[in-house]
Coordinates of C-alpha atoms and ligand atoms in Angstrom, one line a residue:
M335 CA 19.3 -19.6 13.0
S336 CA 18.1 -23.2 13.0
I337 CA 14.6 -23.9 11.9
Q338 CA 12.9 -25.4 15.0
N339 CA 9.3 -25.2 16.3
K340 CA 9.3 -21.7 17.9
G341 CA 5.7 -21.9 19.1
K342 CA 2.3 -20.8 17.8
I343 CA 1.6 -17.4 16.3
I344 CA -1.7 -16.0 15.1
I345 CA -2.0 -13.3 12.5
I346 CA -5.1 -11.1 12.1
G347 CA -5.7 -10.1 8.5
A348 CA -4.9 -11.8 5.2
G349 CA -3.8 -8.8 3.2
I350 CA -0.2 -8.4 2.0
A351 CA 1.0 -7.4 5.5
G352 CA -0.5 -10.6 7.1
L353 CA 0.5 -13.0 4.3
S354 CA 4.0 -11.7 4.1
S355 CA 4.4 -12.0 7.8
A356 CA 3.0 -15.6 7.6
F357 CA 5.6 -16.3 4.8
Y358 CA 8.6 -15.4 7.0
L359 CA 7.2 -16.8 10.2
V360 CA 6.4 -20.2 8.8
N361 CA 9.9 -20.4 7.2
D362 CA 11.4 -19.5 10.6
G363 CA 9.7 -22.4 12.3
W364 CA 6.5 -20.9 13.7
Q365 CA 3.2 -22.7 13.6
V366 CA 1.1 -20.0 11.9
E367 CA -2.6 -19.4 11.6
V368 CA -4.3 -16.5 10.0
L369 CA -7.7 -15.1 10.8
E370 CA -9.5 -13.1 8.0
Q371 CA -12.9 -11.6 8.3
N372 CA -13.7 -11.8 4.6
D373 CA -13.1 -14.4 1.8
L374 CA -9.6 -14.2 0.3
G375 CA -9.4 -11.9 -2.7
N376 CA -11.3 -9.0 -1.1
S377 CA -8.8 -6.7 0.6
C378 CA -6.9 -3.5 -0.4
S379 CA -4.0 -5.7 -1.4
Y380 CA -5.6 -7.0 -4.6
G381 CA -7.0 -4.1 -6.7
N382 CA -4.1 -1.7 -6.1
A383 CA -1.8 -0.3 -8.8
G384 CA 0.9 -2.9 -8.1
M385 CA 3.8 -0.4 -8.0
I386 CA 7.0 -1.0 -6.1
V387 CA 8.1 2.4 -5.1
P388 CA 11.5 3.4 -3.6
S389 CA 10.5 6.7 -5.3
H390 CA 8.0 7.2 -2.5
F391 CA 10.5 8.3 0.1
T392 CA 8.3 11.3 0.9
P393 CA 5.6 10.5 3.4
L394 CA 2.0 11.5 2.6
A395 CA 2.3 14.2 5.3
A396 CA 4.5 16.7 3.4
P397 CA 4.5 20.5 2.7
G398 CA 1.9 21.7 0.2
V399 CA -0.3 18.6 0.6
V400 CA -2.8 20.4 2.8
T401 CA -3.2 23.5 0.6
Q402 CA -3.7 21.3 -2.5
G403 CA -6.1 19.0 -0.6
I404 CA -8.3 22.0 0.4
R405 CA -8.5 23.2 -3.2
W406 CA -9.5 19.7 -4.4
M407 CA -12.2 19.3 -1.7
F408 CA -14.6 21.5 -3.6
D409 CA -14.4 19.5 -6.9
S410 CA -16.5 16.3 -7.0
K411 CA -14.3 14.8 -9.8
S412 CA -11.0 15.7 -8.0
P413 CA -8.7 12.9 -6.7
F414 CA -9.0 14.0 -3.1
Y415 CA -11.8 14.4 -0.5
V416 CA -12.0 14.4 3.3
K417 CA -15.4 14.0 5.0
P418 CA -15.4 16.1 8.2
T419 CA -16.0 13.8 11.1
L420 CA -14.7 13.8 14.7
A421 CA -12.2 11.0 13.7
S422 CA -11.0 12.8 10.5
I423 CA -10.6 16.1 12.4
S424 CA -8.5 14.4 15.1
W425 CA -6.5 12.6 12.4
G426 CA -6.3 15.8 10.3
L427 CA -4.7 17.8 13.2
K428 CA -2.0 15.2 13.6
F429 CA -1.5 15.2 9.8
L430 CA -1.2 19.0 9.8
K431 CA 1.4 18.9 12.5
H432 CA 3.6 16.5 10.4
S433 CA 3.1 18.2 7.0
N434 CA 6.5 20.0 7.1
Q435 CA 9.9 19.7 5.6
A436 CA 11.6 18.6 8.8
H437 CA 9.3 15.6 9.0
V438 CA 10.0 14.7 5.3
D439 CA 13.8 15.1 5.9
R440 CA 13.7 12.9 9.0
S441 CA 11.7 10.2 7.2
A442 CA 13.1 10.0 3.7
A443 CA 16.2 7.8 4.2
N444 CA 14.4 5.3 6.3
L445 CA 11.5 5.0 3.9
R446 CA 14.0 4.6 1.0
D447 CA 15.8 1.8 2.8
L448 CA 12.5 0.0 3.6
H449 CA 11.4 0.1 0.0
L450 CA 14.8 -1.0 -1.4
A451 CA 14.9 -3.9 1.1
S452 CA 11.4 -4.8 0.1
S453 CA 12.2 -4.7 -3.6
K454 CA 15.1 -7.1 -3.0
L455 CA 12.7 -9.5 -1.2
F456 CA 10.2 -9.3 -4.1
N457 CA 13.1 -10.4 -6.4
Q458 CA 13.7 -13.4 -4.1
W459 CA 10.1 -14.3 -4.1
A460 CA 10.0 -14.2 -7.9
T461 CA 12.7 -17.0 -8.0
L462 CA 10.6 -19.4 -5.8
D463 CA 8.8 -22.4 -7.3
G464 CA 5.1 -21.5 -7.9
F465 CA 5.7 -17.7 -7.8
D466 CA 4.9 -15.8 -11.0
F467 CA 3.5 -12.4 -10.3
E468 CA 4.7 -10.5 -13.4
L469 CA 7.4 -8.7 -11.5
T470 CA 8.8 -6.0 -13.9
Q471 CA 11.7 -3.8 -13.0
K472 CA 11.7 -1.2 -15.7
G473 CA 11.0 1.7 -13.4
I474 CA 8.0 4.1 -13.1
L475 CA 7.4 7.2 -15.2
M476 CA 6.2 10.3 -13.4
L477 CA 4.5 12.0 -16.4
F478 CA 3.8 15.7 -16.2
K479 CA 2.1 18.2 -18.5
T480 CA 2.9 21.5 -16.8
E481 CA 6.1 23.4 -16.3
K482 CA 5.2 23.8 -12.6
L483 CA 5.0 20.0 -12.0
G484 CA 8.1 19.5 -14.2
H485 CA 10.0 21.9 -12.0
E486 CA 8.8 20.3 -8.7
E487 CA 9.6 16.8 -10.0
A488 CA 13.0 17.8 -11.2
E489 CA 13.8 19.1 -7.7
L490 CA 12.4 15.9 -6.2
A491 CA 14.6 13.9 -8.6
H492 CA 17.6 15.8 -7.4
T493 CA 16.8 14.8 -3.8
A494 CA 16.2 11.3 -4.9
R495 CA 19.7 11.2 -6.6
G496 CA 21.1 12.6 -3.3
L497 CA 19.5 9.6 -1.6
G498 CA 21.3 7.3 -4.1
L499 CA 18.3 6.4 -6.2
D500 CA 18.6 5.7 -9.9
V501 CA 16.6 8.5 -11.5
D502 CA 16.5 10.2 -15.0
V503 CA 14.8 13.5 -15.8
L504 CA 13.5 13.2 -19.4
D505 CA 12.2 15.6 -22.0
Q506 CA 9.2 14.9 -24.2
Q507 CA 11.1 13.0 -26.8
A508 CA 13.1 10.9 -24.4
T509 CA 9.9 10.0 -22.6
Q510 CA 8.1 9.0 -25.8
A511 CA 11.1 6.9 -26.8
L512 CA 10.6 4.8 -23.7
E513 CA 6.9 4.1 -24.7
P514 CA 7.1 3.3 -28.5
N515 CA 3.6 1.7 -28.5
A516 CA 1.6 4.5 -27.0
E517 CA 1.2 8.2 -27.9
L518 CA 2.1 10.5 -25.0
D519 CA 0.9 14.0 -24.6
V520 CA 3.2 15.2 -21.9
L521 CA 6.0 17.8 -21.4
G522 CA 8.3 15.1 -19.9
A523 CA 8.8 12.6 -17.2
V524 CA 11.0 11.6 -14.3
H525 CA 12.0 8.0 -14.7
Y526 CA 12.5 6.3 -11.3
K527 CA 14.5 3.3 -12.6
C528 CA 14.6 2.0 -9.0
D529 CA 10.9 1.3 -9.1
G530 CA 8.9 -1.6 -10.6
H531 CA 5.5 -3.1 -10.8
L532 CA 3.7 -6.5 -10.4
Y533 CA 0.2 -8.0 -10.7
P534 CA -1.1 -8.0 -7.1
Q535 CA -3.9 -10.6 -7.6
K536 CA -1.2 -13.1 -8.8
L537 CA 1.2 -12.2 -6.0
M538 CA -1.5 -12.8 -3.4
A539 CA -2.6 -16.1 -5.0
N540 CA 1.0 -17.3 -5.1
L541 CA 1.5 -16.4 -1.5
I542 CA -1.7 -18.2 -0.4
Q543 CA -0.8 -21.3 -2.3
Y544 CA 2.7 -21.3 -0.9
L545 CA 1.5 -20.8 2.7
Q546 CA -1.1 -23.6 2.4
N547 CA 1.5 -25.9 1.1
K548 CA 3.6 -25.1 4.1
G549 CA 0.7 -26.0 6.5
V550 CA -0.4 -22.4 7.4
V551 CA -4.1 -22.5 8.2
I552 CA -6.0 -19.4 6.9
H553 CA -9.5 -19.2 8.5
T554 CA -11.6 -17.0 6.2
R555 CA -14.9 -15.4 7.4
H556 CA -13.5 -15.3 10.9
T557 CA -13.9 -11.8 12.3
V558 CA -11.8 -11.1 15.4
S559 CA -14.5 -9.8 17.7
E560 CA -12.7 -9.9 21.1
I561 CA -9.1 -9.8 22.2
E562 CA -8.5 -11.3 25.7
V563 CA -5.7 -9.5 27.5
A564 CA -4.1 -10.3 31.0
N565 CA -0.8 -9.5 32.6
H566 CA 0.4 -7.3 29.7
Q567 CA -0.1 -10.2 27.3
V568 CA -2.7 -11.1 24.7
K569 CA -4.0 -14.5 25.8
A570 CA -6.5 -15.3 23.0
L571 CA -8.6 -13.9 20.2
V572 CA -12.2 -14.7 19.8
A573 CA -13.6 -15.2 16.3
N574 CA -16.9 -16.8 15.3
D575 CA -17.4 -17.7 19.1
K576 CA -14.2 -19.7 19.1
K577 CA -11.1 -18.9 21.1
F578 CA -7.7 -18.9 19.4
A579 CA -4.8 -19.0 21.8
A580 CA -1.2 -18.7 20.8
D581 CA 2.3 -17.7 22.1
K582 CA 2.4 -14.5 20.0
F583 CA 0.1 -12.5 17.9
V584 CA 0.4 -10.2 14.8
M585 CA -2.2 -7.5 14.3
T586 CA -2.5 -6.2 10.7
G587 CA -6.1 -5.5 9.7
G588 CA -5.4 -2.7 7.2
S589 CA -7.8 0.2 7.6
W590 CA -9.6 -1.7 10.4
L591 CA -6.5 -1.5 12.6
P592 CA -7.9 1.2 15.0
Q593 CA -11.0 -0.9 15.8
L594 CA -8.8 -4.0 16.3
A595 CA -6.3 -2.2 18.5
K596 CA -9.2 -0.8 20.6
K597 CA -10.2 -4.4 21.5
A598 CA -6.7 -4.9 23.0
G599 CA -7.0 -1.5 24.9
L600 CA -4.7 0.3 22.4
R601 CA -5.1 3.5 20.4
V602 CA -3.9 3.7 16.9
S603 CA -4.7 6.8 14.7
L604 CA -5.6 5.8 11.2
M605 CA -8.1 6.8 8.5
P606 CA -9.3 4.7 5.5
G607 CA -8.2 6.4 2.3
K608 CA -10.6 5.0 -0.3
G609 CA -9.3 4.6 -3.8
Y610 CA -10.7 3.1 -7.0
S611 CA -9.3 1.1 -9.9
F612 CA -10.5 -0.7 -13.0
M613 CA -9.0 -2.8 -15.8
H614 CA -9.0 -1.7 -19.4
T615 CA -8.2 -3.9 -22.5
P616 CA -6.7 -1.8 -25.3
V617 CA -8.8 -2.2 -28.4
D618 CA -5.7 -2.4 -30.6
D619 CA -3.4 -4.8 -28.9
S620 CA -0.3 -3.4 -30.6
R621 CA -0.9 -0.2 -28.5
G622 CA 0.0 -0.4 -24.8
L623 CA 2.4 0.6 -22.1
I624 CA 5.7 -0.9 -21.0
H625 CA 6.2 1.1 -17.8
S626 CA 3.8 1.8 -15.0
A627 CA 3.2 5.6 -14.7
L628 CA 1.8 8.3 -12.5
L629 CA -0.1 11.0 -14.3
L630 CA 1.0 13.6 -11.9
E631 CA -1.4 16.6 -12.2
A632 CA -4.3 14.2 -12.2
R633 CA -2.9 11.8 -9.5
V634 CA -3.8 8.8 -11.6
A635 CA -1.8 5.5 -11.5
V636 CA -1.5 3.4 -14.6
T637 CA 0.0 -0.1 -14.6
P638 CA 0.2 -2.7 -17.4
M639 CA -0.7 -6.1 -16.0
N640 CA -2.4 -9.3 -17.1
G641 CA -2.2 -8.1 -20.8
Q642 CA -4.4 -5.2 -19.8
I643 CA -3.9 -1.8 -18.1
R644 CA -5.1 -1.0 -14.6
F645 CA -6.0 2.7 -14.0
G646 CA -6.4 3.8 -10.4
G647 CA -6.6 6.7 -8.1
T648 CA -8.5 9.1 -5.8
M649 CA -8.2 9.4 -2.0
E650 CA -11.4 9.8 -0.1
L651 CA -10.7 10.0 3.7
A652 CA -14.1 9.1 5.0
P653 CA -15.8 6.4 7.1
F654 CA -16.2 3.0 5.4
N655 CA -19.1 2.9 2.9
N656 CA -20.0 0.6 0.1
K657 CA -20.8 3.2 -2.5
V658 CA -18.9 3.8 -5.7
N659 CA -18.6 7.5 -6.2
I660 CA -18.9 7.5 -10.0
N661 CA -17.9 11.2 -10.2
R662 CA -14.4 10.4 -9.0
V663 CA -14.1 7.4 -11.3
E664 CA -15.2 9.7 -14.1
G665 CA -12.4 12.1 -13.0
I666 CA -9.9 9.3 -13.6
V667 CA -11.4 8.3 -17.0
R668 CA -11.5 11.9 -18.3
A669 CA -7.9 12.6 -17.1
V670 CA -6.2 9.6 -18.8
P671 CA -6.5 10.7 -22.5
D672 CA -5.0 14.1 -21.6
Y673 CA -1.7 12.2 -21.1
L674 CA -2.4 9.0 -23.1
P675 CA -4.6 9.9 -26.1
D676 CA -4.8 6.3 -27.2
F677 CA -6.9 5.6 -24.1
K678 CA -10.2 7.3 -24.5
M679 CA -12.5 5.1 -22.5
D680 CA -16.1 4.9 -21.4
I681 CA -16.9 5.1 -17.7
P682 CA -16.7 1.5 -16.5
K683 CA -19.8 -0.2 -15.2
V684 CA -20.1 -0.1 -11.4
K685 CA -19.7 -3.9 -11.2
N686 CA -16.3 -3.5 -12.9
I687 CA -15.0 -0.9 -10.5
W688 CA -12.8 -2.0 -7.6
Y689 CA -12.3 0.0 -4.5
G690 CA -10.1 -0.5 -1.5
Y691 CA -9.1 1.4 1.7
R692 CA -5.5 2.5 2.1
P693 CA -4.6 2.4 5.8
C694 CA -3.4 6.0 6.3
S695 CA -1.5 7.0 9.4
P696 CA -1.5 10.8 10.1
D697 CA 2.2 11.1 9.7
G698 CA 2.3 9.0 6.5
L699 CA 4.6 6.4 8.2
P700 CA 3.9 2.7 8.9
Y701 CA 3.1 1.2 12.2
L702 CA 5.6 -1.5 12.5
G703 CA 6.8 -3.0 15.7
A704 CA 5.9 -4.3 19.2
T705 CA 3.8 -2.3 21.5
K706 CA 5.1 -1.5 25.0
K707 CA 1.7 -2.3 26.5
L708 CA 1.4 -5.9 25.4
D709 CA 4.5 -8.1 25.4
N710 CA 3.5 -10.7 22.8
L711 CA 1.8 -8.5 20.2
I712 CA 3.3 -7.1 17.0
I713 CA 1.6 -4.5 15.0
A714 CA 2.0 -4.1 11.2
G715 CA -0.1 -1.6 9.4
G716 CA -0.5 2.0 8.4
T717 CA 1.3 1.6 5.2
G718 CA -1.1 4.0 3.3
M719 CA -0.4 4.3 -0.4
M720 CA 2.7 2.1 -0.3
G721 CA 1.6 -1.0 1.5
L722 CA 2.0 -3.4 -1.4
S723 CA 5.6 -2.1 -2.0
L724 CA 6.5 -2.5 1.6
G725 CA 4.8 -5.9 2.0
P726 CA 7.8 -8.2 2.0
I727 CA 9.9 -6.0 4.3
V728 CA 7.0 -5.6 6.7
G729 CA 6.6 -9.4 6.9
H730 CA 10.4 -9.9 7.2
T731 CA 10.6 -7.4 10.1
V732 CA 7.6 -8.9 11.9
A733 CA 9.4 -12.3 11.8
E734 CA 12.6 -10.7 13.1
I735 CA 10.7 -9.2 16.0
A736 CA 8.9 -12.4 16.8
N737 CA 12.2 -14.3 16.7
E738 CA 13.7 -11.7 19.0
Q739 CA 16.5 -11.3 16.4
K740 CA 18.4 -8.1 15.5
I741 CA 16.1 -6.1 13.2
S742 CA 17.8 -5.4 9.9
V743 CA 16.0 -2.1 9.1
N744 CA 15.5 1.0 11.2
I745 CA 12.0 1.0 12.6
S746 CA 12.5 3.6 15.3
Q747 CA 10.0 6.0 13.7
Y748 CA 7.3 3.4 13.3
S749 CA 6.3 2.6 16.8
P750 CA 2.6 1.7 17.0
D751 CA 2.5 3.5 20.4
R752 CA 3.5 6.9 18.9
F753 CA -0.1 8.4 19.0
Q754 CA -1.3 6.7 22.2
Ligands
LIG838 C1 -6.4 2.6 -5.7 C2 -5.2 2.1 -4.9 C3 -4.0 2.0 -5.5 C4 -2.9 1.5 -4.7 N1 -1.7 1.4 -5.3 C5 -0.6 0.9 -4.6 C6 0.6 0.7 -5.3 O1 0.7 0.9 -6.5 N2 1.7 0.3 -4.5 C7 1.6 0.2 -3.2 O2 2.6 -0.1 -2.5 N3 0.4 0.3 -2.5 C8 -0.7 0.7 -3.2 N4 -1.9 0.9 -2.6 C9 -2.0 0.7 -1.1 C10 -1.9 -0.8 -0.8 O3 -2.9 -1.5 -1.5 C11 -2.2 -1.0 0.7 O4 -1.3 -0.2 1.5 C12 -2.0 -2.4 1.2 O5 -2.8 -3.3 0.4 C13 -2.4 -2.6 2.7 O6 -2.2 -3.9 3.0 P1 -2.6 -4.5 4.4 O7 -2.3 -5.9 4.4 O8 -2.1 -3.6 5.5 O9 -4.2 -4.2 4.5 P2 -5.4 -5.0 3.7 O10 -5.0 -5.5 2.4 O11 -6.6 -4.1 3.8 O12 -5.6 -6.3 4.6 C14 -6.1 -6.2 5.9 C15 -7.0 -7.4 6.1 O13 -7.4 -7.5 7.5 C16 -8.7 -8.0 7.6 N5 -9.3 -7.6 8.8 C17 -9.6 -6.4 9.3 N6 -10.2 -6.5 10.5 C18 -10.3 -7.8 10.8 C19 -10.9 -8.5 11.9 N7 -11.5 -7.9 12.9 N8 -10.8 -9.9 11.9 C20 -10.2 -10.5 10.9 N9 -9.7 -9.9 9.8 C21 -9.7 -8.5 9.8 C22 -9.4 -7.3 6.4 O14 -10.5 -8.0 6.0 C23 -8.3 -7.4 5.3 O15 -8.4 -8.5 4.5 C24 -3.0 1.3 -3.3 C25 -4.3 1.4 -2.7 C26 -5.4 1.8 -3.5 C27 -6.7 1.9 -2.8

């Protein structure tokens, strides 16, 4: 397709979904502007664990998740919590309906394809001038301490192999051999060699610089407060009392997507899933990790980046709030040395704890596509715990939809209208 001026497109939200969309749209000849309510550097796309996860072909809504979730609800240091509200009950009923094997089976191959396509695009980005975001493709270790988890993970690894993913099941010795610079206290691991990791802050900074060089205007501190709609079209957005008109619009917005959608007369079911992370510098710099890892029983993510290690976890499904729940952060800090005895840490100071809101849909699948109700609006969100990993393919698909091209991945399950 020739690069020509295709018209003007405005994107709401400068997280990974918004910036990746801007990347592909500007390269396809669109005049792109981005409206972001905060300063850059503030969204969920920065402090996450940076994992690229074809291994995550199982949506969050899966068998066993509800029972485990209920058990955790009564432990203040546990990695999971739901605050009962009208919104969370309505979301929870939909979640319950999808937490079954049939849903997992229907979703797995598509999610795999989306992640693998995204992983390829990350590799393309890594070759571009000005891009250096510590892309590492050594795989992720799913570390387990109990026979029960080991057994479940081996079964999942079997399914993953059936889906064509590159996976090894490792005993204690083989796991330790992969991490010669850290002591591991685990029974074993599943090594998803198809996975990888990166440093999100650098990736986002690289994207912003690239887009600005290409003439994309990013308006920070511009909250979209109104969406003007007429004749089945979005006509303009209002932010800071100014009108922003365009030919087409992309709505990302992360965990704020339901509020944004409502302004356009749409209903999107989504809950913010708050998670925490912090950086740790190993005291002895000869000790450290090569792979990113999930400490399975504790649900803690561990990723080496920027010469440090990022630890992250917890999922609080609750309305937005600016509080750091130190009990949950303590849960992470205490769990780590059970797996990685080298990393006995103090609880970080509140100012050093990052939190972000994963945009969680009730069926654990993204919202990606056009809405039947408004001809010129594309929605990209609901990527939950895998939004960084899916970032490039989300943006690539948004551009294909805007260009009215054939879409190269299967998005039939991701309609933003599915819970209207
Ligand atoms: C602890 C933790 C660890 C994680 N680890 C991983 C991981 O390892 N791998 C992975 O793939 N994913 C991970 N995730 C999930 C991932 O970070 C998210 O899925 C992803 O960042 C979502 O990107 P987004 O662009 O959709 O949303 P966001 O990054 O939240 O961006 C949305 C933007 O829209 C803006 N916005 C909202 N409303 C308005 C408005 N009215 N006007 C203007 N702007 C607006 C917001 O300010 C925000 O900047 C993790 C998340 C957490 C919390």
